[in-house]
Short mmCIF file of C-alpha atoms and ligand atoms in Angstrom, two decimals:
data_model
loop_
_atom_site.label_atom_id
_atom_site.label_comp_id
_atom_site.label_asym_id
_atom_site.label_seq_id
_atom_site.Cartn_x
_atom_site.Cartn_y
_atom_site.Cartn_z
CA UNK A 1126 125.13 163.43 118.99
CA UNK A 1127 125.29 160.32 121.08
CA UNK A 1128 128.04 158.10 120.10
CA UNK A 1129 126.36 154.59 119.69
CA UNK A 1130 128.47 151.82 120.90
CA UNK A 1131 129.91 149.64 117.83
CA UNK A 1132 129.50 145.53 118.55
CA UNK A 1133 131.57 143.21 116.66
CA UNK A 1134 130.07 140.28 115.21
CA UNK A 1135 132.70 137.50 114.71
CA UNK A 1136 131.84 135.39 111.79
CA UNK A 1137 133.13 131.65 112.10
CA UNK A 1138 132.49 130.21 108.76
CA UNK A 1139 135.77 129.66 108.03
CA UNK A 1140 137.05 127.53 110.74
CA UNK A 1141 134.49 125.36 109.53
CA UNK A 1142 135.80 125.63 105.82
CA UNK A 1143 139.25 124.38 107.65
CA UNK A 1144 137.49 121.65 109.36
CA UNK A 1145 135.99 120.56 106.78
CA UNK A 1146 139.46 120.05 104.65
CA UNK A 1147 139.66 116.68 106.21
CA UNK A 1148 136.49 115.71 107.19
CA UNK A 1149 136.96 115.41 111.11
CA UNK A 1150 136.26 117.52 114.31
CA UNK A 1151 139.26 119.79 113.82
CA UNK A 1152 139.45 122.97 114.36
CA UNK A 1153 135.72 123.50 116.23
CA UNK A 1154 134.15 126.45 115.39
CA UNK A 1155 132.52 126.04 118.54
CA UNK A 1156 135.39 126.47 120.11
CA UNK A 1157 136.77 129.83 117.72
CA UNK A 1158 133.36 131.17 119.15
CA UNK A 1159 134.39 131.06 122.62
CA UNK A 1160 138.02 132.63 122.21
CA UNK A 1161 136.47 134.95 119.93
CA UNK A 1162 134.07 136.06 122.86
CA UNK A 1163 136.88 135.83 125.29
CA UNK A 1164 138.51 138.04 122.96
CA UNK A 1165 136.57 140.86 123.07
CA UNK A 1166 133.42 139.62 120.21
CA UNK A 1167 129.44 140.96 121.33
CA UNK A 1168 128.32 138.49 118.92
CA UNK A 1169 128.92 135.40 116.50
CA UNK A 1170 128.18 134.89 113.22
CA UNK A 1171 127.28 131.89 111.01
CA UNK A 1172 126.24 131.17 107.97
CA UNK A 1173 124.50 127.91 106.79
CA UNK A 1174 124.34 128.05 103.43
CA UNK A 1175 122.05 125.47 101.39
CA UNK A 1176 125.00 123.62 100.16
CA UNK A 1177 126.79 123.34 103.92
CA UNK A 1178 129.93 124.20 102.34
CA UNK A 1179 131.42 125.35 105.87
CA UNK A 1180 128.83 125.70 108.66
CA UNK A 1181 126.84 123.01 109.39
CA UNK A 1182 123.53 122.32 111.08
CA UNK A 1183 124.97 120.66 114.08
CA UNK A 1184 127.36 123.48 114.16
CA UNK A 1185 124.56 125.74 114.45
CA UNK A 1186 122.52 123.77 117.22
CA UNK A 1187 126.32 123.69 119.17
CA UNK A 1188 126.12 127.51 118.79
CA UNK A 1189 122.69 127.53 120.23
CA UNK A 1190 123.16 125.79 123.24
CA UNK A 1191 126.51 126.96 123.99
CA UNK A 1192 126.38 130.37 123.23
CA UNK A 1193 126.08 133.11 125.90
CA UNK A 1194 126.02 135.90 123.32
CA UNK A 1195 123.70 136.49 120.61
CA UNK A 1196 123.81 134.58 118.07
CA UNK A 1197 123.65 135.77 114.08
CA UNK A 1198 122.00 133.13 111.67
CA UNK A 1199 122.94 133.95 108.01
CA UNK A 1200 120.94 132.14 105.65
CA UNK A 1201 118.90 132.39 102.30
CA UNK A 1202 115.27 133.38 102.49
CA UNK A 1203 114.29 129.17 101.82
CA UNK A 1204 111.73 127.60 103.46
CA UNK A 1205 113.99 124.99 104.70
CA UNK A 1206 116.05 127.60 106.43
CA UNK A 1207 113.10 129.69 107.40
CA UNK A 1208 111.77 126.24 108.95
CA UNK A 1209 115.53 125.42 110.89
CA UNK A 1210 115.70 129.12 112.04
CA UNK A 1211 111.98 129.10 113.56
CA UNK A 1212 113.22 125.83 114.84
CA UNK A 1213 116.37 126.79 116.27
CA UNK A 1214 115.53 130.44 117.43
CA UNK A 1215 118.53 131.97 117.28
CA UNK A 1216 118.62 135.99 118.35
CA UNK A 1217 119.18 137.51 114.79
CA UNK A 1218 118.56 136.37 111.77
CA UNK A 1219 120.31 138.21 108.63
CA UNK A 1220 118.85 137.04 104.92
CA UNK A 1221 121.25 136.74 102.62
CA UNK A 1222 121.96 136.15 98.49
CA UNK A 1223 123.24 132.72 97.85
CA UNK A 1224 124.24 131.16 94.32
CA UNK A 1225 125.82 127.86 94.38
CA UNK A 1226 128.40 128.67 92.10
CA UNK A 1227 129.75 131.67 93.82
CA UNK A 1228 132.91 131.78 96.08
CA UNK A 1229 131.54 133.91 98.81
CA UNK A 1230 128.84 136.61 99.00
CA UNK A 1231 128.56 138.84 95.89
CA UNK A 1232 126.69 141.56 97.02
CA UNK A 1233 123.09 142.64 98.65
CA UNK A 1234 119.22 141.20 97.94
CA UNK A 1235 117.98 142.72 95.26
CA UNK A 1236 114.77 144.48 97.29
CA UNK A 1237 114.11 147.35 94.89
CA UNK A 1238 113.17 144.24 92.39
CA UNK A 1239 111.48 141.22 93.44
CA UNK A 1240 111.43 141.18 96.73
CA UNK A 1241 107.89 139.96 97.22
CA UNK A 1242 109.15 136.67 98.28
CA UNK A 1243 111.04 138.06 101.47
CA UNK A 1244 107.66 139.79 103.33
CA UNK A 1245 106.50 136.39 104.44
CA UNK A 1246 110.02 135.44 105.63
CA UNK A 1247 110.66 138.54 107.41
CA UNK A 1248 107.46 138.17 109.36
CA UNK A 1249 107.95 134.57 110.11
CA UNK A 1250 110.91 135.03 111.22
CA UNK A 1251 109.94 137.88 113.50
CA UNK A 1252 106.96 135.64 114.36
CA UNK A 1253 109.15 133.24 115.99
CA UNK A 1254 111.13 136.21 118.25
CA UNK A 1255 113.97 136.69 115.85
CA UNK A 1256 115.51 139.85 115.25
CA UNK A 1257 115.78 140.33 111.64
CA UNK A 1258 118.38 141.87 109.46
CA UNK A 1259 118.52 142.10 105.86
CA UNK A 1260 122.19 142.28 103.82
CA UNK A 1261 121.67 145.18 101.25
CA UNK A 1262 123.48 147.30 98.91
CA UNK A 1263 124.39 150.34 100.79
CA UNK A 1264 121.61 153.13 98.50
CA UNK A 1265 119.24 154.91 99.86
CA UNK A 1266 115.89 153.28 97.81
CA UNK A 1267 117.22 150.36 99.60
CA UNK A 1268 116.46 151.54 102.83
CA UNK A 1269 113.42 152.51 102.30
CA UNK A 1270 112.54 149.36 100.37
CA UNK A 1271 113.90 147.74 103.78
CA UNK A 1272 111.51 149.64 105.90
CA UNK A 1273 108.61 149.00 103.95
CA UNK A 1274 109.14 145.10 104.08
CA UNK A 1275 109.14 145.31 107.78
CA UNK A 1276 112.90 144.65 108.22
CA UNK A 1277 113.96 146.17 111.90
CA UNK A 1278 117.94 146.07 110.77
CA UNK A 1279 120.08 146.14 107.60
CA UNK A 1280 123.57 145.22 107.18
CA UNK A 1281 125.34 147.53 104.79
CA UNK A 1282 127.59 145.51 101.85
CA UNK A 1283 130.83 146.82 102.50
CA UNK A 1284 132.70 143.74 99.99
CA UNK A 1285 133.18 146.94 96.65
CA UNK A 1286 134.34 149.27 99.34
CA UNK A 1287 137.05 146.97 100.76
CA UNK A 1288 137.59 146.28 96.98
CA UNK A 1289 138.77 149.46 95.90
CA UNK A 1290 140.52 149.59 99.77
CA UNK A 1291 142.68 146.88 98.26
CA UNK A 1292 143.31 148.28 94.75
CA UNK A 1293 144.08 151.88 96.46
CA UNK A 1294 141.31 153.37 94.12
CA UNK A 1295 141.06 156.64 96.50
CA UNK A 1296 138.61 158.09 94.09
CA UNK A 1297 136.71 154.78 94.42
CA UNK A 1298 137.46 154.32 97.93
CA UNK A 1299 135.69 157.52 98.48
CA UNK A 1300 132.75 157.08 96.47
CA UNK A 1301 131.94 153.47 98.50
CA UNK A 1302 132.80 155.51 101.85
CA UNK A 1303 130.34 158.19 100.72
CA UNK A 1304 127.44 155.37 99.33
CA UNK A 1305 128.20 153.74 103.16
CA UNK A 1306 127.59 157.36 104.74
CA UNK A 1307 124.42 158.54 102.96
CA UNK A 1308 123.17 155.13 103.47
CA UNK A 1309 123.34 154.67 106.83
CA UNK A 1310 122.19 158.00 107.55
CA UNK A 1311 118.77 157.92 105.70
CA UNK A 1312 118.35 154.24 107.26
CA UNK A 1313 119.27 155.60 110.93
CA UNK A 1314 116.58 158.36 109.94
CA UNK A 1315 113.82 156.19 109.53
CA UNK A 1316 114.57 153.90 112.11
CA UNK A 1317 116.61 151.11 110.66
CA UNK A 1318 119.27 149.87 112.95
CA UNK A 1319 122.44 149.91 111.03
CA UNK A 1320 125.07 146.80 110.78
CA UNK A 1321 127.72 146.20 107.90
CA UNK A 1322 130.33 143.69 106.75
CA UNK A 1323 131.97 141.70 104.37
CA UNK A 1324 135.26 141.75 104.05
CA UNK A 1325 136.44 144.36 106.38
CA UNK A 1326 140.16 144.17 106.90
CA UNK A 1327 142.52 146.17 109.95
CA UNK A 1328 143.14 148.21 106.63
CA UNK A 1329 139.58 149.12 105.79
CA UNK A 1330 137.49 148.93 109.30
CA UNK A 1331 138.24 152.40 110.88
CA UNK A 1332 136.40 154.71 108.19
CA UNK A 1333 133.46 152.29 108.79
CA UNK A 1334 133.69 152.30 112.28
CA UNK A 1335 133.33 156.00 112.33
CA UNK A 1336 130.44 156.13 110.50
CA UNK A 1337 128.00 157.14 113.99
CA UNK A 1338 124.45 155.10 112.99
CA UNK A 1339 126.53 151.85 112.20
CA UNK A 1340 125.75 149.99 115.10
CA UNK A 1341 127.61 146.32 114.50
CA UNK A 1342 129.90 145.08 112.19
CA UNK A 1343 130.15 141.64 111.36
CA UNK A 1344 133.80 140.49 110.26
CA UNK A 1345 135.04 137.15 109.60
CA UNK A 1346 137.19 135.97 107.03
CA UNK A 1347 140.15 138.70 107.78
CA UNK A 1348 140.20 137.38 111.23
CA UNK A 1349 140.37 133.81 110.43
CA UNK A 1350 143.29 134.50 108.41
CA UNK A 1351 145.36 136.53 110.91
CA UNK A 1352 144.41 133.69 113.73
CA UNK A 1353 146.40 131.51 111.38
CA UNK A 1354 149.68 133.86 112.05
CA UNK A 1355 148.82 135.30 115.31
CA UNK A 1356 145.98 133.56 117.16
CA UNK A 1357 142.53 133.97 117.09
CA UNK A 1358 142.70 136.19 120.33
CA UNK A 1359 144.74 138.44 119.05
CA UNK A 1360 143.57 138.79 115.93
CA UNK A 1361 140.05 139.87 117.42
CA UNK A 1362 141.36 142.24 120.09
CA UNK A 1363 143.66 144.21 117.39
CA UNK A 1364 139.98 144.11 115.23
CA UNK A 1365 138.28 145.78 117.83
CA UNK A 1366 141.34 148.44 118.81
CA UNK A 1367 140.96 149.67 115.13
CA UNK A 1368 137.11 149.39 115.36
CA UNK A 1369 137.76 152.16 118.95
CA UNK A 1370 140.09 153.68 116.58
CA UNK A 1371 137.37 154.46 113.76
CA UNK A 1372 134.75 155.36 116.83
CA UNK A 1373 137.10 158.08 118.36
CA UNK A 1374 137.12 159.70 114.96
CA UNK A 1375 133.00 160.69 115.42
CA UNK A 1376 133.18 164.06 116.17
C1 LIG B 532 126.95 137.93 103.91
C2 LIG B 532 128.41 137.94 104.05
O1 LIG B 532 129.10 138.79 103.56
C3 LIG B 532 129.09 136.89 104.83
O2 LIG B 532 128.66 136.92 106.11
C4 LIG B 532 128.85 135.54 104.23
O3 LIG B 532 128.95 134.55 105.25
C5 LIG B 532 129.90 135.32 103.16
O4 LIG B 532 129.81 133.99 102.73
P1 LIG B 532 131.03 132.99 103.09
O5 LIG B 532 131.19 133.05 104.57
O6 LIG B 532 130.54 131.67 102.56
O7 LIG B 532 132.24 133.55 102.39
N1 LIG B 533 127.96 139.58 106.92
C1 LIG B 533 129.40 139.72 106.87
C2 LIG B 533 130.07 138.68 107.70
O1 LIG B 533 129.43 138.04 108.53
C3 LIG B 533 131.51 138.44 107.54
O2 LIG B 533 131.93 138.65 106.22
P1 LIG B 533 133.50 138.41 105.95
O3 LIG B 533 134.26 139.28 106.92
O4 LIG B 533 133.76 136.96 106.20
O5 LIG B 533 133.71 138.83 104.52
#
């Protein structure tokens, strides 16, 4: 089989949820983007959620501009972020849950339910150029409720598999590895491209990274953290030496 190359996706939010601790220009996620790219990233993530808890708008339209490598627009399926994505025509687009009240992302859209609402999105979206991705639980009903709303990519929940990572649960560790596998493999089948993330660690990446139709995995609050102890560059270039790690492991 041919190996598909694995990007990395940095996610920024949370230099923004720094910045935002005071209220002034400092530190620019603008400016994490770059080193992050320096570092080694294919891509950069952001995420403007409704309540602008950490990315803003202008942060976005920075990214935009600046950017010389595609850019990932998380949002909610809204019609005000429908309207600022069409607007801002970023290269991907990935629809996300959002509740107010939670801390960060719980888990996938619910697509095997009501997912009526998200047809129109997804083709408005795609109307306007941008690639569209939508964050799902990693089952494969899901996929196939993906393909049939027109979705060209998924990204694969990883957040109960890098749970149980962190417990040690090895019988639940392999269980999440195993919903990750079959997943990806019935979505690479029917021509979904394959992404994943959410909180992917250097402890939990490299049995993701080896699964062969994940093509991108989008990691950012691990590597925000490390950049606090060893720099942002760093942190991304030991990221991606585990993610080559988890690759050479495809046999
Ligand atoms: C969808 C996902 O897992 C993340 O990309 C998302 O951005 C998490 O939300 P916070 O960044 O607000 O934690
Ligand atoms: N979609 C996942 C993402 O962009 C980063 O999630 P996390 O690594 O910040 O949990």
């Amino acid at each position: 089989m041919a190996i598909l190359p694995l990007r990395l996706g940095v996610n920024i939010d949370h230099v923004a949820t720094v910045r935002n601790a005071r209220g002034g220009p400092h530190p620019d996620p603008i400016r994490a983007a770059h080193l992050a790219v320096l570092a080694g990233a294919d891509g950069i993530t952001a995420h403007l959620r409704e309540d602008r808890r950490h990315i803003r708008d202008q942060d976005m339209e920075r990214l935009k501009r600046q950017l010389f490598v595609p850019l990932n627009f998380e949002m909610a399926a809204t019609s005000e972020m429908i309207g600022l994505a069409t607007a801002l025509r970023p290269h991907a687009s990935c629809l996300v849950p959002e509740k107010r009240e939670e801390r960060t992302t719980e888990g996938g859209l619910d697509i095997i339910g009501g997912h009526a609402h998200l047809r129109p999105a997804i083709q408005e979206l795609k109307g306007a150029g941008i690639r569209v991705s939508l964050f799902v639980e990693p089952e494969v009903e899901v996929m196939e409720a993906a393909r049939d709303l027109g979705a060209p990519v998924v990204e694969l929940h990883t957040g109960t598999y890098c749970e149980a990572v962190a417990e040690g649960d090895q019988a639940r560790i392999d269980h999440e590895l195993e919903r990750l596998r079959r997943a990806a493999a019935h979505g690479g089948g029917i021509g979904l491209e394959i992404h994943a993330g959410h909180g992917l660690a250097l402890d939990s990446v490299r049995p993701v990274a080896a699964i062969p139709q994940i093509a991108e995995l989008n990691i950012g609050h691990f590597l925000i953290g490390e950049a606090i102890f060893m720099g942002l560059d760093e942190a991304v270039r030991a990221m991606r030496a585990a993610m080559d790690e988890g690759r050479a492991q495809i046999v």
